[in-house]
PDB file of N, CA, C and O in Angstrom:
ATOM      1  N   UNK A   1     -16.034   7.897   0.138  1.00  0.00           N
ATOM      2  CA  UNK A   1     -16.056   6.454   0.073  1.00  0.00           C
ATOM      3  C   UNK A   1     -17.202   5.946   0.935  1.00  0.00           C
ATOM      4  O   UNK A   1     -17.509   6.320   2.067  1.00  0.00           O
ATOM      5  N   UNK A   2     -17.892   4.825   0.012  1.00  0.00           N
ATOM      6  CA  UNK A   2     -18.834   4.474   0.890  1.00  0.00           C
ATOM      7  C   UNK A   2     -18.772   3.156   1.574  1.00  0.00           C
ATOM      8  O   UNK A   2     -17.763   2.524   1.265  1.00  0.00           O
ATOM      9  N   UNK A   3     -19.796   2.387   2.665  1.00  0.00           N
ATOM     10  CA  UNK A   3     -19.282   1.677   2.776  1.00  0.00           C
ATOM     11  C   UNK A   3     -19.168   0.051   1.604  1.00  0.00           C
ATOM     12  O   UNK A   3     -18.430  -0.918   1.422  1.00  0.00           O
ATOM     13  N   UNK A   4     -20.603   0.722   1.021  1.00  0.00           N
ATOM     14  CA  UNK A   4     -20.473  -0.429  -0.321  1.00  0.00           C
ATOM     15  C   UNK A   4     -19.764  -0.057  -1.451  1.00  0.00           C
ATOM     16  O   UNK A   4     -20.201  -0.285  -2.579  1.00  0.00           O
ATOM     17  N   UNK A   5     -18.726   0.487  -1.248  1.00  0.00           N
ATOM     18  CA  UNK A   5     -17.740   0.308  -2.387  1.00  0.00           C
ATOM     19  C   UNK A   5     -16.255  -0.438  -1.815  1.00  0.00           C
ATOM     20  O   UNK A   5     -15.225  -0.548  -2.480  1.00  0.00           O
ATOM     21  N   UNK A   6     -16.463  -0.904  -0.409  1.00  0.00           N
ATOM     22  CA  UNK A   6     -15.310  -1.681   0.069  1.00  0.00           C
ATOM     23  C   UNK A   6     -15.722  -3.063  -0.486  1.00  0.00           C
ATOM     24  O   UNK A   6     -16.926  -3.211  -0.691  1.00  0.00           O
ATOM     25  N   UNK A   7     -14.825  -4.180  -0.781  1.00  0.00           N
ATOM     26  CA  UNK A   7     -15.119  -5.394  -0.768  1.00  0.00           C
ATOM     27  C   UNK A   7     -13.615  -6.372  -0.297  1.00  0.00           C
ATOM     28  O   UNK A   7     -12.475  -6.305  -0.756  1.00  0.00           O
ATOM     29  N   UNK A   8     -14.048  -7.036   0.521  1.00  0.00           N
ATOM     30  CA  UNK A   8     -12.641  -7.581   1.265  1.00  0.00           C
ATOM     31  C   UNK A   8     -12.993  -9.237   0.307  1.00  0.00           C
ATOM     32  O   UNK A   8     -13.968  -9.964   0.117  1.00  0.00           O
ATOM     33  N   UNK A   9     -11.517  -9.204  -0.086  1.00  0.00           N
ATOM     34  CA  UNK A   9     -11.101 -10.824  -0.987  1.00  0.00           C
ATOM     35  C   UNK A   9     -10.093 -11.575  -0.191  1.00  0.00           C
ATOM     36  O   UNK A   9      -9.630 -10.990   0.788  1.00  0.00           O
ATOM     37  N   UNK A  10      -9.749 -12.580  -0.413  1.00  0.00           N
ATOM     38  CA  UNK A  10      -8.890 -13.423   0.256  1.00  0.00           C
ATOM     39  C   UNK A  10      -7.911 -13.179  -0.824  1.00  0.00           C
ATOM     40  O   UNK A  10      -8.158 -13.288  -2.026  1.00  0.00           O
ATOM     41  N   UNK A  11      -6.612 -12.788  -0.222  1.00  0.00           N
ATOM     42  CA  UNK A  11      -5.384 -13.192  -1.093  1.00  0.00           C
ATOM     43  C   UNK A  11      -3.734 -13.791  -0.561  1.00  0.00           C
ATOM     44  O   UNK A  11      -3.596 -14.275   0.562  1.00  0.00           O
ATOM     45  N   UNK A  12      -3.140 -13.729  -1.060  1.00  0.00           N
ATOM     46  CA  UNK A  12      -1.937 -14.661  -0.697  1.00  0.00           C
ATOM     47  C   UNK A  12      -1.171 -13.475  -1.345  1.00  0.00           C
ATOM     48  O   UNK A  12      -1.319 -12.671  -2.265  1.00  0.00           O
ATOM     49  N   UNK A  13       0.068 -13.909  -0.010  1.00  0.00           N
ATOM     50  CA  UNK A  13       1.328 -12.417  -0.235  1.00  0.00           C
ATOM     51  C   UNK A  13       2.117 -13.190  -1.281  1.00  0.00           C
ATOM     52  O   UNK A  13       1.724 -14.338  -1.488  1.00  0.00           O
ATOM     53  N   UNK A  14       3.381 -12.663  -2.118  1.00  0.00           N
ATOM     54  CA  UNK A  14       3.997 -12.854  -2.971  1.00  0.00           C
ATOM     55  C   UNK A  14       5.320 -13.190  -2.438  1.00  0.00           C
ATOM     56  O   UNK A  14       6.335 -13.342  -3.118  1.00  0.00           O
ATOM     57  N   UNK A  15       5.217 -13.300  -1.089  1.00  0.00           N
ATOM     58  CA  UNK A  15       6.415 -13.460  -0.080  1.00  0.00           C
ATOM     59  C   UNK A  15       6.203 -14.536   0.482  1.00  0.00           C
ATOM     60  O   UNK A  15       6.917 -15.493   0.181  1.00  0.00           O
ATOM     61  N   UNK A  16       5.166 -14.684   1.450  1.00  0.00           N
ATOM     62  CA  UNK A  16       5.525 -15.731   2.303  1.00  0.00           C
ATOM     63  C   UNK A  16       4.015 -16.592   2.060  1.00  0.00           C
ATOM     64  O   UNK A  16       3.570 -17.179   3.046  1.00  0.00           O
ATOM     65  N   UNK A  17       3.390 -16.652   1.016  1.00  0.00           N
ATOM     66  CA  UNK A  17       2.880 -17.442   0.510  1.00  0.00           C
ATOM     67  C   UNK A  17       1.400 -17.262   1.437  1.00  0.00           C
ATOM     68  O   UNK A  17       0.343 -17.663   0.950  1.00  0.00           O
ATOM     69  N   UNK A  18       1.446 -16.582   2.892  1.00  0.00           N
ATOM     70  CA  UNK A  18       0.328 -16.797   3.537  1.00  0.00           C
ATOM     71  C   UNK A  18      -1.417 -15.489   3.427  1.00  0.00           C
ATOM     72  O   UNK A  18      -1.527 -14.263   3.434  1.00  0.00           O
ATOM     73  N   UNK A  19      -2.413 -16.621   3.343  1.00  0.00           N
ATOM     74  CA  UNK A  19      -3.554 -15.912   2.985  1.00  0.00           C
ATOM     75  C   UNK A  19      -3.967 -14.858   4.000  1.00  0.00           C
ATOM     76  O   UNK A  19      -4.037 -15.125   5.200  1.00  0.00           O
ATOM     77  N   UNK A  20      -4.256 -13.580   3.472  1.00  0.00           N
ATOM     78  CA  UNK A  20      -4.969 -12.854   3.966  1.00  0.00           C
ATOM     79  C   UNK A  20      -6.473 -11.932   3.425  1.00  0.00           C
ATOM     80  O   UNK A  20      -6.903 -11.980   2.273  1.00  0.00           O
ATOM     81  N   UNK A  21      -6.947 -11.321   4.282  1.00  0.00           N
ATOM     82  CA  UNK A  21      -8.296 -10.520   3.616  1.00  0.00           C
ATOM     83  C   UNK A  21      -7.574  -9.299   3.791  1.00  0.00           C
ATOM     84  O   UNK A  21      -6.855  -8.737   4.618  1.00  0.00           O
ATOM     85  N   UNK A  22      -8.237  -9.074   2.284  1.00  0.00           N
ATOM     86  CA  UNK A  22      -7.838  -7.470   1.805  1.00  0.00           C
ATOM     87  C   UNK A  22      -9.105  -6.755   1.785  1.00  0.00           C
ATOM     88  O   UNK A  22     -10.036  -7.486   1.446  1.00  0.00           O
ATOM     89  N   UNK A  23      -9.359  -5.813   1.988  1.00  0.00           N
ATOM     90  CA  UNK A  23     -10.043  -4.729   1.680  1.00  0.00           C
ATOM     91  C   UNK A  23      -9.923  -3.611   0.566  1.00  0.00           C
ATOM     92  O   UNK A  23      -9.298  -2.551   0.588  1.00  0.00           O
ATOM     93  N   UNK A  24     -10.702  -4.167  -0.397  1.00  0.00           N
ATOM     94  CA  UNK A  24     -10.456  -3.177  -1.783  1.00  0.00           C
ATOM     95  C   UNK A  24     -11.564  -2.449  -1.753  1.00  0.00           C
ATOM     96  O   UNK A  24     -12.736  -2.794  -1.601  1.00  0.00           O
ATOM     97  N   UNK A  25     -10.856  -0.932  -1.988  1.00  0.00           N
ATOM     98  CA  UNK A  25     -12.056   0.150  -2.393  1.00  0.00           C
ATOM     99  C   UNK A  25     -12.126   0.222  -3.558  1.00  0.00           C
ATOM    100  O   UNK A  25     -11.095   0.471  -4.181  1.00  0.00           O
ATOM    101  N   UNK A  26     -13.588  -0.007  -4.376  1.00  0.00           N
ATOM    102  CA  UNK A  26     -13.691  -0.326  -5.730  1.00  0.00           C
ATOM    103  C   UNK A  26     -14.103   1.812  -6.138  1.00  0.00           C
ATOM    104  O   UNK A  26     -13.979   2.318  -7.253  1.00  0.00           O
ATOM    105  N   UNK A  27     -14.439   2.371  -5.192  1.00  0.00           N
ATOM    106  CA  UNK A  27     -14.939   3.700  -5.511  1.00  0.00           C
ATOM    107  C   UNK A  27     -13.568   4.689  -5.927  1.00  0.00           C
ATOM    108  O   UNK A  27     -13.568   5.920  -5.952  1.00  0.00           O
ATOM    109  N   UNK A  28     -12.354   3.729  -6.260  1.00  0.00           N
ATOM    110  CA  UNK A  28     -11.111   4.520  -7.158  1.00  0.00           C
ATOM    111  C   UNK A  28     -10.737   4.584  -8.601  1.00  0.00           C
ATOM    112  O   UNK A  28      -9.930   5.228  -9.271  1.00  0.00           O
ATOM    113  N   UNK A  29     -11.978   3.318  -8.904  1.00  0.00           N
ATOM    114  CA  UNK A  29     -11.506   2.535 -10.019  1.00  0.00           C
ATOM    115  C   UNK A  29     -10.276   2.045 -10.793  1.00  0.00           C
ATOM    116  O   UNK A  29      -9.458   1.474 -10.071  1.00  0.00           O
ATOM    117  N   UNK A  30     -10.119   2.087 -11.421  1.00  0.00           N
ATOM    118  CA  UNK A  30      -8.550   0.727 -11.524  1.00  0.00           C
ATOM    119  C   UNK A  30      -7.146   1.780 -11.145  1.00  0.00           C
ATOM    120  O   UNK A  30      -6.801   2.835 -11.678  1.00  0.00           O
ATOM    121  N   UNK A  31      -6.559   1.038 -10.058  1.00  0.00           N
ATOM    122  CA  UNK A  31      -5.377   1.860  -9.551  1.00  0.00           C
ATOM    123  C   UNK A  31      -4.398   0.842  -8.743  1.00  0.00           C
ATOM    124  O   UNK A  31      -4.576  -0.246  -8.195  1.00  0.00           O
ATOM    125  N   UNK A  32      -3.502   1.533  -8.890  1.00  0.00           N
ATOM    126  CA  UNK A  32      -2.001   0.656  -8.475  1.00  0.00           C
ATOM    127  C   UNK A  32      -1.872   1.088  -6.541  1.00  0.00           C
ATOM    128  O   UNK A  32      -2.133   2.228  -6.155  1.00  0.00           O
ATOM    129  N   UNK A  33      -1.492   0.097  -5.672  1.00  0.00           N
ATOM    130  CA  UNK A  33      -1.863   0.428  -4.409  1.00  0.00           C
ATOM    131  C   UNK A  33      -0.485  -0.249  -3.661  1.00  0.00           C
ATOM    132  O   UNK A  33       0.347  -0.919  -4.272  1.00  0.00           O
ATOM    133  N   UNK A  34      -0.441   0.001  -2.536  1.00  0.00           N
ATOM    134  CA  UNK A  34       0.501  -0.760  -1.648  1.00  0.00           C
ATOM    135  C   UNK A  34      -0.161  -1.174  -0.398  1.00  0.00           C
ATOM    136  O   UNK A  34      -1.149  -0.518  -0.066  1.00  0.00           O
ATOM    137  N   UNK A  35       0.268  -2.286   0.453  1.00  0.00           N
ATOM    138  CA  UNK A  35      -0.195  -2.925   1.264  1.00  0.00           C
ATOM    139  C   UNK A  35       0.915  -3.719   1.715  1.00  0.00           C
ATOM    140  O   UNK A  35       1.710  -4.346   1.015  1.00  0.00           O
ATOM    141  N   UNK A  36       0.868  -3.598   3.195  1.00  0.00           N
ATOM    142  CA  UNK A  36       1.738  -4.723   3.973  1.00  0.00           C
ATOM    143  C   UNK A  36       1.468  -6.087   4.135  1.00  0.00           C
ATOM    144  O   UNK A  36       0.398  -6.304   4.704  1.00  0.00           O
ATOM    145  N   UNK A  37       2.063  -6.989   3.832  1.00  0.00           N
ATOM    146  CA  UNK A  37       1.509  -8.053   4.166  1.00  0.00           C
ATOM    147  C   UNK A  37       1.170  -8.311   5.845  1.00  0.00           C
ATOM    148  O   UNK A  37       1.672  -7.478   6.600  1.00  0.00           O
ATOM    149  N   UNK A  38       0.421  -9.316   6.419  1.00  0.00           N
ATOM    150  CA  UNK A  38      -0.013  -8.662   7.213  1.00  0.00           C
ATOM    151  C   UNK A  38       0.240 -10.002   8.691  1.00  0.00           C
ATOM    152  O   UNK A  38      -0.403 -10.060   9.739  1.00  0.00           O
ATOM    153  N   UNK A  39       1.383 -10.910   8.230  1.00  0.00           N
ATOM    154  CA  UNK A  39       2.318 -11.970   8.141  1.00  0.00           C
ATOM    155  C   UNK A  39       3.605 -11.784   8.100  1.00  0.00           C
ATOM    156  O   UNK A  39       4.173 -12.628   8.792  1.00  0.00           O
ATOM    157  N   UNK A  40       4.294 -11.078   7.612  1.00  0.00           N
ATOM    158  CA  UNK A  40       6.083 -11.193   6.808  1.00  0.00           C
ATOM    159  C   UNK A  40       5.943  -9.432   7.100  1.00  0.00           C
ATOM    160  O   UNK A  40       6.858  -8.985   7.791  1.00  0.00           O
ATOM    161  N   UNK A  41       5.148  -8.666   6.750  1.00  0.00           N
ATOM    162  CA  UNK A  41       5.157  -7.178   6.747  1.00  0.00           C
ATOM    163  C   UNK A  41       6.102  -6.747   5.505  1.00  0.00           C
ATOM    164  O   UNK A  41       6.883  -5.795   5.484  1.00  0.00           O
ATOM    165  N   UNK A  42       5.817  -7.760   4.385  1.00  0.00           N
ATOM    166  CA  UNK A  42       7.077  -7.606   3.234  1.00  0.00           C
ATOM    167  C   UNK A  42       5.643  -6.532   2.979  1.00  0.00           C
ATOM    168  O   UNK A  42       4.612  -6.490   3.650  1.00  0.00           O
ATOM    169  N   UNK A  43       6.021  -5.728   1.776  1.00  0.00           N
ATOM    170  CA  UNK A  43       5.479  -4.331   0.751  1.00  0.00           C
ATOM    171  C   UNK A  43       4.841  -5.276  -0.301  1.00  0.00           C
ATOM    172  O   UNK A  43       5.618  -6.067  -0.837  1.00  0.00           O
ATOM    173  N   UNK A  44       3.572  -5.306  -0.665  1.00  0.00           N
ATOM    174  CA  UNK A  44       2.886  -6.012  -1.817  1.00  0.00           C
ATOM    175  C   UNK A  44       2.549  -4.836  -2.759  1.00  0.00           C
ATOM    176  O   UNK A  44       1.505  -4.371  -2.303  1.00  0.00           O
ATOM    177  N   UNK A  45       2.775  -4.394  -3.433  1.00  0.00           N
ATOM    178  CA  UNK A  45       2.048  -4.159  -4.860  1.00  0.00           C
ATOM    179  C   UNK A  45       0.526  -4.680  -5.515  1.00  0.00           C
ATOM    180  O   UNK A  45       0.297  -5.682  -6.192  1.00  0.00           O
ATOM    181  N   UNK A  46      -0.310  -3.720  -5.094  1.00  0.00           N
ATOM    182  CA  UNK A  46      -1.571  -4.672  -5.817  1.00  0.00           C
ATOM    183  C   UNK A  46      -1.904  -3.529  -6.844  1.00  0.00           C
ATOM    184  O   UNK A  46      -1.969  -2.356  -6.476  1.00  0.00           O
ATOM    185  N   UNK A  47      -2.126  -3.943  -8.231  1.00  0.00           N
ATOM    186  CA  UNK A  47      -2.886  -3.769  -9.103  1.00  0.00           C
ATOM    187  C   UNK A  47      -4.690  -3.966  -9.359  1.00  0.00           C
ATOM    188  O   UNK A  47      -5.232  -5.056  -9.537  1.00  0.00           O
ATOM    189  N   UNK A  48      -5.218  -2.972  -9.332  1.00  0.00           N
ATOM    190  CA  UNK A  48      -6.779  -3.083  -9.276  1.00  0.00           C
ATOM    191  C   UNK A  48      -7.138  -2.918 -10.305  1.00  0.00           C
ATOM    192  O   UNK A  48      -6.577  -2.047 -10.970  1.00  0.00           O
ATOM    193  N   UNK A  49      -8.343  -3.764 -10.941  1.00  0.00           N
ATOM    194  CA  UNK A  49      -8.865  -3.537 -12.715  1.00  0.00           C
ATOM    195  C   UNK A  49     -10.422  -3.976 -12.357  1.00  0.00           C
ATOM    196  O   UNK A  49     -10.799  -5.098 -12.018  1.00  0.00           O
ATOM    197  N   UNK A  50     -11.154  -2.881 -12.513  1.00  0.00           N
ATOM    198  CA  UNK A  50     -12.766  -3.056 -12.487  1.00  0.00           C
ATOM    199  C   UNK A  50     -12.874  -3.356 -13.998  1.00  0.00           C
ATOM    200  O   UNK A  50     -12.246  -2.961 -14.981  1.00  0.00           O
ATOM    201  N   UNK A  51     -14.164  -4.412 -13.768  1.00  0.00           N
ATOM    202  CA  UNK A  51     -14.366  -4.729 -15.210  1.00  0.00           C
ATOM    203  C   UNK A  51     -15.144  -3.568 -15.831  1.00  0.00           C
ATOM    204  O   UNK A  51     -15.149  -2.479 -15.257  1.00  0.00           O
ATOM    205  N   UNK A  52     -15.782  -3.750 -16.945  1.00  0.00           N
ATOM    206  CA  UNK A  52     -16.700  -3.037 -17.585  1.00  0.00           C
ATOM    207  C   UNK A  52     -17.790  -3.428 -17.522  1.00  0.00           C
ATOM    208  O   UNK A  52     -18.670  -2.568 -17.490  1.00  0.00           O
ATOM    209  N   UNK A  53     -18.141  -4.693 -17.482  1.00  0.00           N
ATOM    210  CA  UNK A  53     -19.467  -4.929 -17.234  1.00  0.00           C
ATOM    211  C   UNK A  53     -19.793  -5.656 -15.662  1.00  0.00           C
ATOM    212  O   UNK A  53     -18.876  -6.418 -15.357  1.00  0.00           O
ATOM    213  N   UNK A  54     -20.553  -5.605 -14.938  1.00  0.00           N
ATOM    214  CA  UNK A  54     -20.763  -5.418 -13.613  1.00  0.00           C
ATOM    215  C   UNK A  54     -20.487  -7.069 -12.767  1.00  0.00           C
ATOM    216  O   UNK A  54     -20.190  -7.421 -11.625  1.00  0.00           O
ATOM    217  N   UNK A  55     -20.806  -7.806 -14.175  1.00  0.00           N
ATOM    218  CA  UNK A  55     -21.307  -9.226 -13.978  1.00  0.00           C
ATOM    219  C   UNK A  55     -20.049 -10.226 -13.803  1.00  0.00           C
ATOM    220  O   UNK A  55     -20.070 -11.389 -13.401  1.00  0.00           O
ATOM    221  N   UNK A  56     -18.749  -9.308 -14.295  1.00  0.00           N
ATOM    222  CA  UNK A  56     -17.249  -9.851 -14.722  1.00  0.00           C
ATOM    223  C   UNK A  56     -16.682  -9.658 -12.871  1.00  0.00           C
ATOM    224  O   UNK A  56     -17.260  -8.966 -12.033  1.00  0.00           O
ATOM    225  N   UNK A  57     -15.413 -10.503 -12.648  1.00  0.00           N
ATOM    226  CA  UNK A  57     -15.433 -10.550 -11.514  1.00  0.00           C
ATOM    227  C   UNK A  57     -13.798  -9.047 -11.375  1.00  0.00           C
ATOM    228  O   UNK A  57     -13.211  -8.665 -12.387  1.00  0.00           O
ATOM    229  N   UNK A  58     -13.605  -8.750 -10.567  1.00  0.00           N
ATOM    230  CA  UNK A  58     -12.102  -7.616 -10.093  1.00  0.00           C
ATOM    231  C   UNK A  58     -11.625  -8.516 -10.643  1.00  0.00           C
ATOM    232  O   UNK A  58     -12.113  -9.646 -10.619  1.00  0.00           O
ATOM    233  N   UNK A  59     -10.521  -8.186 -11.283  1.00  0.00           N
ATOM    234  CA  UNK A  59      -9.086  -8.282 -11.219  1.00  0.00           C
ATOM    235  C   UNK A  59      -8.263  -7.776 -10.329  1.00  0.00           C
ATOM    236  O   UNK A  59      -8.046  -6.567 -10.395  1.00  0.00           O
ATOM    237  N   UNK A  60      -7.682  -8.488  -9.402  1.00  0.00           N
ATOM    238  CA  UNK A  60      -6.198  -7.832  -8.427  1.00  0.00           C
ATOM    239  C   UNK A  60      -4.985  -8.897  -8.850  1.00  0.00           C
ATOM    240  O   UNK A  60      -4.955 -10.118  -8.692  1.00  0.00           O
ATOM    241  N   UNK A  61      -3.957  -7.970  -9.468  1.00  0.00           N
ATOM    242  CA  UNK A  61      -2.896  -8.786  -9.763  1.00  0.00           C
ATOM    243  C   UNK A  61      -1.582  -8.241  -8.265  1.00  0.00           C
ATOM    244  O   UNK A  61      -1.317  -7.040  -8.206  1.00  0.00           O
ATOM    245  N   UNK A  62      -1.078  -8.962  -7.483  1.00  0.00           N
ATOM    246  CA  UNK A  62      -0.064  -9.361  -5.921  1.00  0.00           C
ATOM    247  C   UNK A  62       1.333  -9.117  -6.757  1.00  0.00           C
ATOM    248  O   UNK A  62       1.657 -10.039  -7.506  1.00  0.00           O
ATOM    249  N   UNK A  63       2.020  -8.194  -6.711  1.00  0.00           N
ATOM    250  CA  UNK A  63       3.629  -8.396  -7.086  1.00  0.00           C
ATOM    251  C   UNK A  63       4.363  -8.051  -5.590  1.00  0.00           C
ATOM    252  O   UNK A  63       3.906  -7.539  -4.568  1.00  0.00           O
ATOM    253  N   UNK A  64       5.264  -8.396  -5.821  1.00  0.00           N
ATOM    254  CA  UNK A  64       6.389  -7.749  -4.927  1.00  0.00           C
ATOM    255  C   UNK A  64       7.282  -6.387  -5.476  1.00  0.00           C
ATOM    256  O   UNK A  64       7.614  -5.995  -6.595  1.00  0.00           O
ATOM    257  N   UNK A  65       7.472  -5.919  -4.182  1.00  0.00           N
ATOM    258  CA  UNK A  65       7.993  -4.426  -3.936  1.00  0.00           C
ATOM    259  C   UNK A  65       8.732  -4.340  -5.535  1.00  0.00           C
ATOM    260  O   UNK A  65       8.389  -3.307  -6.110  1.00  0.00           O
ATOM    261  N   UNK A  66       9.598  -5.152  -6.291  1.00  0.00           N
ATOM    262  CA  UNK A  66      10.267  -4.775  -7.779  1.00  0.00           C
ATOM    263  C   UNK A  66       9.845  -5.156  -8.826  1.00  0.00           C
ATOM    264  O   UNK A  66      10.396  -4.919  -9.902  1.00  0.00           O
ATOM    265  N   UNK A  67       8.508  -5.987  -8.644  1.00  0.00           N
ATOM    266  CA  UNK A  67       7.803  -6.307  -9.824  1.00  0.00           C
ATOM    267  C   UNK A  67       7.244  -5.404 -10.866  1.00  0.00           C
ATOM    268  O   UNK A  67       6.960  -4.361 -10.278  1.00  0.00           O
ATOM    269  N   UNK A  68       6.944  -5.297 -12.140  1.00  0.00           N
ATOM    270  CA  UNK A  68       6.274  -4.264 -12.897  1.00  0.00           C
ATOM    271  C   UNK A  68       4.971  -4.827 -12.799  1.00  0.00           C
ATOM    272  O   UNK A  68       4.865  -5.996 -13.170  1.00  0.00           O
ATOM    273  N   UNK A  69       3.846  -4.176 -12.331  1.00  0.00           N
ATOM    274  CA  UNK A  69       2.545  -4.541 -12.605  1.00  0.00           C
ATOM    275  C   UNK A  69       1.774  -3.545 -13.667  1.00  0.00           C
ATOM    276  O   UNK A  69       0.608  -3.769 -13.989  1.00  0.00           O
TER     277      UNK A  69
END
């Protein structure tokens, strides 16, 4: 992993509503991940989807610990 394949986004937990920066490693390409929130310490579920073309922005879809993503 390098360091330009990290990119940190702002997101909001599925719990307690409050924003944080995430750090996504894009050098896995699209993969299902876990993360604490970093606020509540509830279990987030993030879903990662690199586009295909370079110019399209990530997709990260936030569920909670029983959601299907």
């Amino acid at each position: 992993m390098n360091e330009e394949d990290l990119q940190s986004r702002v997101v909001r937990c599925p719990y307690c509503d409050a924003a944080f920066d995430l750090l996504v490693d894009l050098s896995q390409g699209d993969h299902v991940t876990w993360e604490d929130c970093h606020w509540c310490c509830a279990p987030i579920q993030i879903r990662i989807d690199l586009p295909v073309d370079e110019d399209e922005p990530i997709q990260l879809t936030l569920g909670r610990d029983d959601d299907v993503l």
